[in-house]
Amino acid sequence: MSKKPTAGPALHKVIMVGSGGVGKSALTLQFMYDEFVEDYEPTKADSYRKKVVLDGEEVQIDILDTAGQEDYAAIRDNYFRSGEGFLCVFSITDDESFQATQEFREQILRVKNDESIPFLLVGNKCDLNDKRKVPLNECQVRAQQWSVPYVETSAKTRENVDKVFFDLMREIRSRKTEDSKATSGRAKDRCKKRRLKCTLL
Ligand SMILES: Nc1nc2c(ncn2[C@@H]2O[C@H](COP(=O)(O)OP(=O)(O)O)[C@@H](O)[C@H]2O)c(=O)[nH]1
Ligand SMILES: [Mg+2]
């Protein structure tokens, strides 16, 4: 049973990051509306909200699909700060977009100050395997270095689209459970200390 009966379903906040043209919007729209949008406005950032069932529990996902504005550090940092989990997307057909993930990862870690922030490295456009420029092995090595999962997706065929959003929500959920345990642990410690002081007085 929920401790707060008035609260709605849990809300998990996901941020899409990655270079322009890698398919952040296409992945978001495929997840949201089950369709492949080929010509989404490249400079448009937007947020989306949807109720989904995560392992039998109704939750809400909030997706912020970022665009060019991230070039302004202050706006970007605000976006990142609001996120509970990140899909860091590149295109397997574009090596530059893969190299750029390093910078996104660093920016996120700097803002969130948390090495184990829920995060997936996503190699999109896996339907274009014949045009692959980033070897699978390199992607796996990078993910291993960061201790994050690596998943290849296609916003066109829908391959692994649900998987990346649901896997990330599971990471966010378990992170929140850990945090609340840690908080109640600390609260208990504080009570113990207070009680100790009381007995001393
Ligand atoms: N073949 C293929 N094309 C894709 C895929 N995802 C996105 N695209 C195309 O790549 C272009 C850029 O996608 P978009 O979602 O706007 O990228 P964003 O700038 O990261 O939001 C568009 O023309 C999409 O149709 C994919 O998985 N496979
Ligand atoms: Mg976009």
Short mmCIF file of C-alpha atoms and ligand atoms in Angstrom, two decimals:
data_model
loop_
_atom_site.label_atom_id
_atom_site.label_comp_id
_atom_site.label_asym_id
_atom_site.label_seq_id
_atom_site.Cartn_x
_atom_site.Cartn_y
_atom_site.Cartn_z
CA MET A 1 0.00 0.00 0.00
CA SER A 2 1.14 3.51 -0.79
CA LYS A 3 2.19 5.72 2.08
CA LYS A 4 0.62 8.72 0.35
CA PRO A 5 -2.91 7.77 -0.72
CA THR A 6 -3.37 11.03 -2.66
CA ALA A 7 -0.25 10.52 -4.80
CA GLY A 8 -0.81 9.20 -8.33
CA PRO A 9 1.28 6.53 -10.02
CA ALA A 10 5.07 6.82 -9.71
CA LEU A 11 6.56 9.21 -12.26
CA HIS A 12 9.87 8.31 -13.91
CA LYS A 13 11.69 11.12 -15.68
CA VAL A 14 13.73 10.13 -18.72
CA ILE A 15 15.95 12.40 -20.81
CA MET A 16 16.96 11.64 -24.41
CA VAL A 17 20.47 12.89 -25.17
CA GLY A 18 22.75 12.56 -28.18
CA SER A 19 23.90 14.36 -31.31
CA GLY A 20 21.41 15.75 -33.84
CA GLY A 21 20.06 13.26 -36.36
CA VAL A 22 20.69 10.07 -34.37
CA GLY A 23 16.98 9.33 -33.88
CA LYS A 24 16.11 10.66 -30.40
CA SER A 25 12.77 12.01 -31.62
CA ALA A 26 12.07 8.96 -33.79
CA LEU A 27 12.67 6.64 -30.81
CA THR A 28 10.49 8.81 -28.54
CA LEU A 29 7.63 9.00 -31.04
CA GLN A 30 7.85 5.29 -31.84
CA PHE A 31 7.60 4.52 -28.11
CA MET A 32 4.79 7.03 -27.54
CA TYR A 33 2.61 6.52 -30.62
CA ASP A 34 3.82 3.34 -32.36
CA GLU A 35 4.83 5.13 -35.51
CA PHE A 36 8.03 5.96 -37.31
CA VAL A 37 8.26 9.69 -37.91
CA GLU A 38 10.87 10.42 -40.57
CA ASP A 39 10.80 14.21 -40.57
CA TYR A 40 10.40 15.48 -37.03
CA GLU A 41 11.56 19.09 -36.63
CA PRO A 42 15.28 18.66 -35.73
CA THR A 43 15.50 21.72 -33.48
CA LYS A 44 12.34 21.01 -31.50
CA ALA A 45 12.66 19.80 -27.93
CA ASP A 46 9.50 18.48 -26.39
CA SER A 47 8.30 16.48 -23.45
CA TYR A 48 5.86 13.60 -23.43
CA ARG A 49 4.01 11.74 -20.74
CA LYS A 50 2.41 8.32 -20.88
CA LYS A 51 0.93 5.81 -18.45
CA VAL A 52 2.51 2.39 -18.81
CA VAL A 53 2.46 -0.86 -16.87
CA LEU A 54 5.89 -1.68 -15.50
CA ASP A 55 6.06 -5.23 -14.14
CA GLY A 56 2.38 -5.14 -13.19
CA GLU A 57 2.48 -1.67 -11.64
CA GLU A 58 0.96 1.36 -13.33
CA VAL A 59 3.55 4.13 -13.62
CA GLN A 60 3.98 7.29 -15.67
CA ILE A 61 6.94 7.96 -17.88
CA ASP A 62 7.94 11.50 -18.65
CA ILE A 63 10.26 11.76 -21.65
CA LEU A 64 12.19 14.93 -22.45
CA ASP A 65 13.38 14.76 -26.05
CA THR A 66 16.20 17.29 -26.23
CA ALA A 67 17.35 19.09 -29.39
CA GLY A 68 19.85 21.83 -30.30
CA GLN A 69 19.27 23.98 -27.22
CA GLU A 70 21.71 21.86 -25.25
CA ASP A 71 24.43 24.06 -26.74
CA TYR A 72 23.46 26.63 -24.14
CA ALA A 73 25.10 25.18 -21.07
CA ALA A 74 22.61 26.64 -18.60
CA ILE A 75 19.58 25.21 -20.42
CA ARG A 76 21.30 21.88 -20.89
CA ASP A 77 22.27 21.64 -17.22
CA ASN A 78 18.70 22.41 -16.18
CA TYR A 79 17.41 19.65 -18.44
CA PHE A 80 19.93 17.19 -17.10
CA ARG A 81 19.26 18.13 -13.50
CA SER A 82 15.58 17.32 -13.94
CA GLY A 83 16.30 13.83 -15.29
CA GLU A 84 16.21 10.62 -13.26
CA GLY A 85 17.51 8.47 -16.09
CA PHE A 86 19.18 8.96 -19.45
CA LEU A 87 19.07 7.31 -22.86
CA CYS A 88 22.34 8.35 -24.48
CA VAL A 89 21.74 7.78 -28.18
CA PHE A 90 24.09 7.62 -31.16
CA SER A 91 23.69 6.21 -34.65
CA ILE A 92 25.65 3.07 -35.52
CA THR A 93 26.07 4.64 -38.99
CA ASP A 94 27.81 7.76 -37.66
CA ASP A 95 31.09 7.54 -35.79
CA GLU A 96 31.04 11.20 -34.77
CA SER A 97 27.77 10.66 -32.95
CA PHE A 98 29.39 7.75 -31.11
CA GLN A 99 32.38 9.90 -30.11
CA ALA A 100 29.97 12.58 -28.90
CA THR A 101 28.43 10.22 -26.32
CA GLN A 102 31.59 10.68 -24.23
CA GLU A 103 30.88 14.38 -23.86
CA PHE A 104 27.20 13.78 -23.00
CA ARG A 105 28.19 11.24 -20.37
CA GLU A 106 30.66 13.69 -18.79
CA GLN A 107 28.12 16.53 -18.77
CA ILE A 108 25.50 14.31 -17.13
CA LEU A 109 27.89 13.05 -14.47
CA ARG A 110 29.03 16.58 -13.73
CA VAL A 111 25.47 17.85 -13.29
CA LYS A 112 24.08 14.82 -11.45
CA ASN A 113 27.29 14.12 -9.54
CA ASP A 114 26.40 10.43 -9.48
CA GLU A 115 28.43 7.70 -11.22
CA SER A 116 25.59 5.21 -10.99
CA ILE A 117 22.81 7.39 -12.40
CA PRO A 118 20.37 5.23 -14.42
CA PHE A 119 21.81 5.36 -17.94
CA LEU A 120 21.75 3.25 -21.11
CA LEU A 121 24.03 3.59 -24.10
CA VAL A 122 21.81 3.20 -27.17
CA GLY A 123 23.11 2.43 -30.67
CA ASN A 124 20.18 3.40 -32.93
CA LYS A 125 19.48 2.69 -36.63
CA CYS A 126 20.43 -0.99 -36.29
CA ASP A 127 18.22 -1.65 -39.35
CA LEU A 128 21.05 0.01 -41.32
CA ASN A 129 23.62 -2.59 -40.34
CA ASP A 130 25.10 -2.59 -43.87
CA LYS A 131 26.03 1.08 -43.30
CA ARG A 132 27.50 0.43 -39.85
CA LYS A 133 30.47 2.68 -39.00
CA VAL A 134 30.81 1.88 -35.32
CA PRO A 135 31.93 -1.71 -34.62
CA LEU A 136 29.73 -3.51 -32.09
CA ASN A 137 32.79 -4.35 -30.03
CA GLU A 138 33.69 -0.66 -29.55
CA CYS A 139 30.20 0.09 -28.30
CA GLN A 140 30.33 -2.78 -25.83
CA VAL A 141 33.75 -1.73 -24.56
CA ARG A 142 32.57 1.83 -23.92
CA ALA A 143 29.47 0.62 -22.10
CA GLN A 144 31.62 -1.70 -20.00
CA GLN A 145 33.96 1.16 -19.09
CA TRP A 146 30.95 3.16 -17.92
CA SER A 147 29.32 0.12 -16.26
CA VAL A 148 26.09 0.70 -18.19
CA PRO A 149 24.05 -1.55 -20.50
CA TYR A 150 24.47 -1.27 -24.27
CA VAL A 151 21.42 -1.87 -26.48
CA GLU A 152 20.97 -1.49 -30.25
CA THR A 153 17.62 -0.17 -31.44
CA SER A 154 15.76 0.75 -34.57
CA ALA A 155 13.13 3.45 -34.40
CA LYS A 156 12.17 2.30 -37.90
CA THR A 157 11.48 -1.39 -37.20
CA ARG A 158 10.72 -0.82 -33.48
CA GLU A 159 13.45 -3.30 -32.49
CA ASN A 160 14.27 -2.92 -28.77
CA VAL A 161 12.39 0.39 -28.53
CA ASP A 162 10.19 -0.74 -25.64
CA LYS A 163 13.18 -2.52 -24.12
CA VAL A 164 15.33 0.60 -23.70
CA PHE A 165 12.55 2.65 -22.10
CA PHE A 166 11.41 -0.17 -19.82
CA ASP A 167 14.94 -1.21 -18.81
CA LEU A 168 15.70 2.40 -17.95
CA MET A 169 12.48 2.74 -15.92
CA ARG A 170 13.46 -0.41 -13.97
CA GLU A 171 16.84 1.16 -13.17
CA ILE A 172 15.16 4.39 -12.07
CA ARG A 173 12.67 2.48 -9.93
CA SER A 174 15.30 0.42 -8.16
CA ARG A 175 17.39 3.54 -7.64
CA LYS A 176 14.44 5.27 -5.95
CA THR A 177 13.85 2.24 -3.72
CA GLU A 178 17.52 2.24 -2.69
CA ASP A 179 17.44 5.99 -2.04
CA SER A 180 14.35 5.79 0.13
CA LYS A 181 15.89 2.94 2.13
CA ALA A 182 19.07 4.96 2.56
CA THR A 183 17.07 7.99 3.66
CA SER A 184 15.05 6.04 6.18
CA GLY A 185 18.31 4.44 7.35
CA ARG A 186 19.83 7.86 7.88
CA ALA A 187 16.66 9.07 9.58
CA LYS A 188 16.83 6.10 11.95
CA ASP A 189 20.47 6.91 12.67
CA ARG A 190 19.52 10.49 13.47
CA CYS A 191 16.79 9.26 15.81
CA LYS A 192 19.25 6.96 17.53
CA LYS A 193 21.67 9.83 17.98
CA ARG A 194 18.92 12.05 19.31
CA ARG A 195 17.76 9.35 21.69
CA LEU A 196 21.33 8.91 22.86
CA LYS A 197 21.56 12.63 23.58
CA CYS A 198 18.30 12.48 25.49
CA THR A 199 19.52 9.70 27.72
CA LEU A 200 22.76 11.57 28.29
CA LEU A 201 20.95 14.72 29.39
N1 LIG B 1 16.76 3.88 -40.93
C1 LIG B 1 16.53 4.51 -39.78
N2 LIG B 1 16.40 5.85 -39.78
C2 LIG B 1 16.17 6.47 -38.60
C3 LIG B 1 16.08 5.76 -37.37
N3 LIG B 1 15.85 6.65 -36.38
C4 LIG B 1 15.78 7.86 -36.96
N4 LIG B 1 15.99 7.76 -38.28
C5 LIG B 1 16.01 8.88 -39.25
O1 LIG B 1 17.08 9.75 -38.92
C6 LIG B 1 16.70 11.11 -39.09
C7 LIG B 1 16.89 11.87 -37.78
O2 LIG B 1 15.98 11.36 -36.81
P1 LIG B 1 15.47 12.26 -35.59
O3 LIG B 1 14.60 11.40 -34.75
O4 LIG B 1 14.90 13.53 -36.08
O5 LIG B 1 16.87 12.53 -34.85
P2 LIG B 1 17.17 13.48 -33.59
O6 LIG B 1 17.78 14.73 -34.13
O7 LIG B 1 18.14 12.73 -32.75
O8 LIG B 1 15.87 13.71 -32.89
C8 LIG B 1 15.27 11.10 -39.59
O9 LIG B 1 15.28 11.21 -41.00
C9 LIG B 1 14.76 9.74 -39.17
O10 LIG B 1 13.78 9.28 -40.04
C10 LIG B 1 16.25 4.34 -37.43
O11 LIG B 1 16.21 3.63 -36.41
N5 LIG B 1 16.48 3.78 -38.64
MG MG B 2 14.87 15.48 -32.44
#
